[in-house]
XYZ file of C-alpha atoms in Angstrom:
365
model
C 0.028 -0.174 -0.080
C 1.428 3.498 -0.933
C 2.233 5.753 1.864
C 0.304 8.925 1.955
C 1.939 12.187 0.965
C 2.491 13.610 4.223
C 4.674 10.820 5.108
C 7.105 11.413 2.355
C 7.189 15.081 3.441
C 8.237 14.009 6.709
C 11.085 11.778 5.735
C 12.161 15.229 3.712
C 12.088 17.150 6.457
C 13.666 14.515 8.846
C 16.764 14.417 5.986
C 17.128 18.165 6.201
C 17.213 17.997 10.257
C 19.859 15.371 10.372
C 21.963 17.236 7.774
C 21.878 20.246 9.815
C 22.697 18.599 13.022
C 25.878 16.946 11.079
C 26.987 20.571 10.062
C 26.571 21.765 13.785
C 28.597 18.718 15.230
C 31.318 18.351 12.362
C 34.404 20.671 12.848
C 34.376 21.612 9.479
C 30.497 22.323 9.342
C 29.027 25.477 7.965
C 26.458 27.465 10.364
C 25.069 29.155 7.371
C 23.903 25.442 6.138
C 22.906 24.540 9.562
C 20.368 27.350 9.729
C 19.269 26.831 6.053
C 18.682 22.985 6.690
C 16.867 23.577 10.037
C 14.596 26.035 8.006
C 13.789 23.469 5.457
C 13.263 21.000 8.318
C 10.799 23.093 10.063
C 9.304 24.026 6.762
C 8.213 20.437 5.648
C 7.272 19.242 8.993
C 4.639 21.822 9.421
C 3.489 21.169 5.774
C 3.329 17.880 6.386
C 0.882 18.341 9.569
C -1.316 20.831 7.575
C -1.636 18.263 4.726
C -2.257 15.287 6.847
C -5.069 17.561 8.922
C -6.565 18.682 5.705
C -5.589 22.229 6.160
C -5.011 24.266 2.942
C -1.842 25.734 3.154
C -1.588 27.124 -0.420
C -2.493 30.856 -1.522
C -5.707 31.676 -3.363
C -6.606 34.648 -5.320
C -9.214 36.662 -3.456
C -11.031 37.544 -6.506
C -11.490 34.283 -8.101
C -10.578 31.788 -5.589
C -8.030 29.992 -7.606
C -4.666 28.897 -6.337
C -1.676 31.652 -7.049
C 0.754 29.650 -9.261
C 4.750 29.660 -9.011
C 6.252 28.020 -11.972
C 2.833 26.079 -12.603
C 2.737 25.025 -8.947
C 0.239 26.164 -6.211
C 2.199 28.852 -4.082
C 2.592 27.515 -0.809
C 2.791 29.399 2.707
C 6.549 30.204 3.611
C 7.805 29.134 7.050
C 7.061 32.381 8.796
C 3.354 31.892 7.940
C 3.293 28.546 8.826
C 4.466 29.307 12.394
C 1.430 31.958 12.550
C -1.018 29.347 11.959
C 0.658 26.586 14.060
C 1.362 28.873 17.107
C -1.241 31.558 16.814
C 0.278 33.109 20.275
C 2.728 35.611 19.040
C 4.787 34.912 22.751
C 4.914 31.513 22.384
C 8.653 30.331 23.248
C 8.787 27.771 19.965
C 7.656 30.220 17.558
C 9.757 32.807 18.629
C 13.042 30.699 18.587
C 12.130 29.696 15.079
C 11.371 33.107 13.998
C 14.752 34.301 15.274
C 16.633 31.787 12.895
C 14.704 32.915 10.223
C 15.737 36.421 10.555
C 19.539 35.107 11.074
C 19.375 32.952 8.400
C 20.160 35.683 5.840
C 22.613 37.587 8.043
C 25.478 35.033 8.296
C 28.779 35.911 6.768
C 31.393 33.073 6.496
C 34.156 34.866 8.660
C 31.734 35.467 11.285
C 29.673 32.233 11.335
C 31.963 30.850 14.401
C 30.733 33.949 16.780
C 27.121 33.887 15.868
C 27.377 30.002 16.622
C 28.725 31.007 19.782
C 26.199 33.793 20.535
C 23.149 31.554 19.495
C 24.046 28.287 20.760
C 21.439 27.642 23.244
C 18.974 28.886 21.010
C 20.161 26.451 18.471
C 19.934 23.672 20.699
C 16.315 24.544 21.555
C 15.596 24.818 17.659
C 16.640 21.036 17.305
C 14.965 19.881 20.367
C 11.596 21.916 19.687
C 11.516 20.036 16.305
C 12.161 16.700 17.857
C 9.413 17.322 20.020
C 7.026 18.549 17.427
C 7.869 15.678 15.347
C 7.192 13.201 17.947
C 4.122 14.913 19.342
C 2.316 14.788 15.912
C 3.792 11.532 14.010
C 4.726 9.323 16.769
C 7.997 7.685 18.315
C 8.600 5.947 15.056
C 9.699 9.333 13.289
C 12.075 10.334 16.505
C 15.735 10.958 15.411
C 16.895 10.258 18.824
C 18.464 7.128 17.401
C 20.446 8.811 14.731
C 21.859 11.552 17.052
C 25.058 11.532 19.332
C 26.357 14.144 21.796
C 29.371 15.761 20.128
C 32.775 15.961 21.909
C 33.543 19.742 22.511
C 36.686 21.286 24.180
C 35.455 24.687 23.782
C 33.598 25.007 26.981
C 35.977 22.665 29.065
C 39.278 24.751 28.844
C 40.066 28.255 29.733
C 41.673 28.656 26.318
C 38.527 27.550 24.709
C 36.292 30.030 26.699
C 38.531 32.664 25.640
C 38.463 31.707 21.784
C 34.458 32.113 22.171
C 34.315 35.629 23.834
C 36.550 36.746 20.979
C 34.620 34.976 18.411
C 31.582 36.563 19.782
C 32.865 40.068 20.025
C 33.860 40.180 16.411
C 30.341 39.756 15.389
C 29.361 42.794 13.129
C 27.283 45.421 14.970
C 24.431 44.650 12.553
C 23.820 40.893 13.478
C 24.296 41.670 17.252
C 21.976 44.499 16.823
C 19.418 42.086 15.312
C 19.553 39.710 18.045
C 19.243 42.287 20.677
C 16.227 43.898 18.902
C 14.516 40.748 18.953
C 15.169 39.604 22.410
C 14.527 43.538 23.784
C 10.711 42.655 22.141
C 9.957 39.510 24.279
C 9.682 38.987 28.184
C 12.119 37.804 30.694
C 9.899 34.515 31.051
C 10.266 33.614 27.423
C 13.938 34.378 27.395
C 14.400 32.271 30.201
C 12.130 29.276 28.654
C 14.232 26.369 27.473
C 11.949 26.357 24.419
C 13.618 29.467 23.344
C 17.285 29.212 24.784
C 18.348 25.687 25.749
C 21.228 26.194 28.117
C 22.805 22.970 29.866
C 25.454 22.436 32.489
C 28.006 19.957 32.084
C 28.984 17.925 35.280
C 31.385 15.229 35.223
C 30.452 12.201 37.065
C 32.899 10.325 39.375
C 32.400 7.403 41.379
C 31.744 3.741 40.125
C 30.142 2.936 37.111
C 27.115 0.598 36.554
C 25.658 -1.046 33.245
C 22.806 1.420 33.452
C 25.139 4.568 33.439
C 25.355 6.433 30.252
C 27.973 8.934 29.016
C 25.404 11.870 28.916
C 22.224 11.867 31.381
C 19.398 14.402 30.705
C 17.358 15.972 33.259
C 14.116 17.097 32.822
C 12.928 19.720 35.101
C 9.250 18.908 34.492
C 9.705 15.365 35.769
C 11.451 16.682 39.214
C 9.921 17.461 42.420
C 9.496 20.711 43.594
C 12.372 20.494 45.975
C 14.431 19.013 43.264
C 13.553 21.488 40.847
C 14.663 24.235 43.285
C 17.948 22.678 43.836
C 18.888 22.394 40.336
C 17.472 25.820 39.284
C 19.542 27.423 42.293
C 22.775 25.276 41.047
C 22.329 26.780 37.680
C 22.095 30.336 38.785
C 25.418 29.855 40.963
C 27.557 28.188 38.881
C 30.190 29.250 36.594
C 30.938 26.321 34.113
C 28.823 28.066 31.153
C 28.115 31.472 30.922
C 25.918 33.453 28.555
C 26.207 37.269 27.324
C 23.153 38.887 27.431
C 22.774 41.472 24.685
C 20.828 44.695 25.103
C 19.928 46.900 22.170
C 22.073 49.837 22.363
C 22.607 51.146 18.840
C 25.518 53.303 20.115
C 23.390 54.962 23.146
C 25.422 55.696 26.119
C 28.920 54.886 24.325
C 31.220 57.471 24.322
C 34.372 58.558 22.247
C 37.687 58.979 23.910
C 37.412 62.674 24.525
C 33.584 62.108 25.999
C 35.501 59.541 28.592
C 38.318 62.122 29.771
C 35.554 64.775 30.278
C 33.182 62.453 32.276
C 35.994 61.060 34.255
C 37.054 64.813 34.640
C 33.801 65.412 36.304
C 34.429 62.913 38.983
C 37.965 62.929 40.108
C 39.784 65.789 41.752
C 42.701 66.118 39.316
C 43.264 66.319 35.517
C 42.500 63.248 33.610
C 44.014 63.679 30.048
C 43.764 61.497 26.850
C 47.374 60.154 27.508
C 45.832 58.714 31.149
C 42.939 57.188 28.972
C 45.295 55.629 26.551
C 47.329 54.033 29.492
C 43.855 53.045 31.142
C 42.668 50.798 28.143
C 46.280 49.411 27.613
C 46.413 48.459 31.202
C 43.275 46.580 31.189
C 43.316 45.205 27.787
C 39.949 46.445 26.738
C 40.737 46.931 23.037
C 43.537 46.209 20.468
C 45.662 48.882 19.093
C 44.341 51.018 16.148
C 46.278 49.026 13.410
C 45.311 45.726 14.775
C 43.602 43.475 11.896
C 41.177 42.138 14.477
C 39.420 45.649 15.917
C 36.167 43.541 17.156
C 38.477 41.622 19.549
C 37.529 44.046 22.363
C 36.110 43.467 26.130
C 32.755 44.298 25.159
C 31.658 45.257 28.816
C 34.105 48.375 28.210
C 34.525 49.109 24.758
C 33.097 48.515 21.200
C 34.563 48.726 17.762
C 32.073 50.973 15.517
C 32.757 49.495 12.011
C 31.038 52.112 10.198
C 33.062 55.084 11.554
C 36.420 52.751 12.249
C 36.460 54.117 15.464
C 36.467 52.697 19.197
C 33.830 53.811 21.600
C 33.346 53.241 25.358
C 30.809 52.119 27.723
C 29.533 53.743 31.098
C 30.881 50.988 32.602
C 34.423 51.717 31.384
C 34.047 55.199 32.927
C 32.891 53.920 36.321
C 36.233 51.326 36.128
C 38.468 54.309 35.581
C 37.017 56.511 38.379
C 37.017 53.376 40.768
C 40.740 52.836 39.649
C 42.286 55.973 39.918
C 39.566 58.145 41.912
C 41.981 59.217 44.644
C 45.541 60.467 44.829
C 46.595 57.302 46.451
C 45.022 55.096 43.736
C 46.473 57.444 40.898
C 50.219 57.227 42.386
C 49.587 53.325 42.678
C 48.551 53.064 39.122
C 50.785 55.871 37.225
C 53.793 56.004 39.962
C 53.599 59.886 40.032
C 51.565 62.702 41.633
C 48.438 63.626 39.705
C 48.547 66.814 38.136
C 46.357 69.928 38.676
C 43.224 70.457 36.716
C 43.019 72.323 33.340
C 40.286 75.099 33.187
C 38.201 75.415 29.916
C 35.399 77.575 28.751
C 31.929 75.925 28.428
C 31.483 74.721 24.833
C 35.185 75.001 23.893
C 37.103 71.967 22.624
C 40.791 71.625 23.111
C 43.130 70.560 20.310
C 43.826 67.556 22.122
C 40.192 66.422 22.487
C 39.631 66.889 18.930
C 42.495 64.583 18.022
C 41.126 62.087 20.321
C 38.103 61.608 18.139
C 40.299 60.835 15.093
C 43.203 58.832 16.420
C 42.440 57.074 19.651
């Protein structure tokens, strides 16, 4: 007996999902291909659901009632429309998770794909887990991908150098890509951002002690299957731990970011002596918050204190950097400890007047 059409659509969906996971796990994989294949996997899966349930997922002409055609075939709903029909609640974590990757799909540049993979890693895990759950819930365990997948071996989260590499890779992401994620998350609530269906974060804890035949290399704990006391213990452990961290991106679009001359002015307003451009240069060099001007990797900044503005080829600094400077050299004794000399007297300047030094700072610092 011939299989129904939805069955073949499901198999095509599975094929793309497995190719996506392979691209993620292999060391030479391409993150852009991961996004493309997961996009197609979700698209085929939802079309299969609609087809099986008798839902017409094609566009019709409002006047004639006939199908709109593309290359002689009825025009089907894109993934964005499928998500709206399958998850009508715009705040649904599963819908939001897939919608984020729909937007990111066209933003991947090859040289930055590793950084994007680092920043969106937990969300990518949720994208795959949600897909598996959707598949099993609607078509049964026989269509599960569980037997085909294995937990990948990775060193990046387990070594200090690996963690530093990830931080640097994330810092190199183009501003437009970081802004896309920031804008997307700024529009959703904390409850959704903390939902595992939107961002799946895990903690790896080595197991010691005698091994039994029932032990697996990886054991997954479902919070929903724990008692209230167990869930509270696991949640608190997650909050206190330092094994894996996630940077929270907040949309700023250059708001509250300062040029070098602005930093010196803000620091001068808070310390009882003169703070000049050469002091600022010495401070960012001391704390290694950014590379030098001629460095081929200008994005490798400490994002807490400094960001590289690609459009203007300039480094700009955060309020946190101003605060750190004041806390570090804000008294005479602290100044001496850092610079090894007494501070200079304050330079008086008329309101609205900009010194030659300040003008040069914006061009060269």
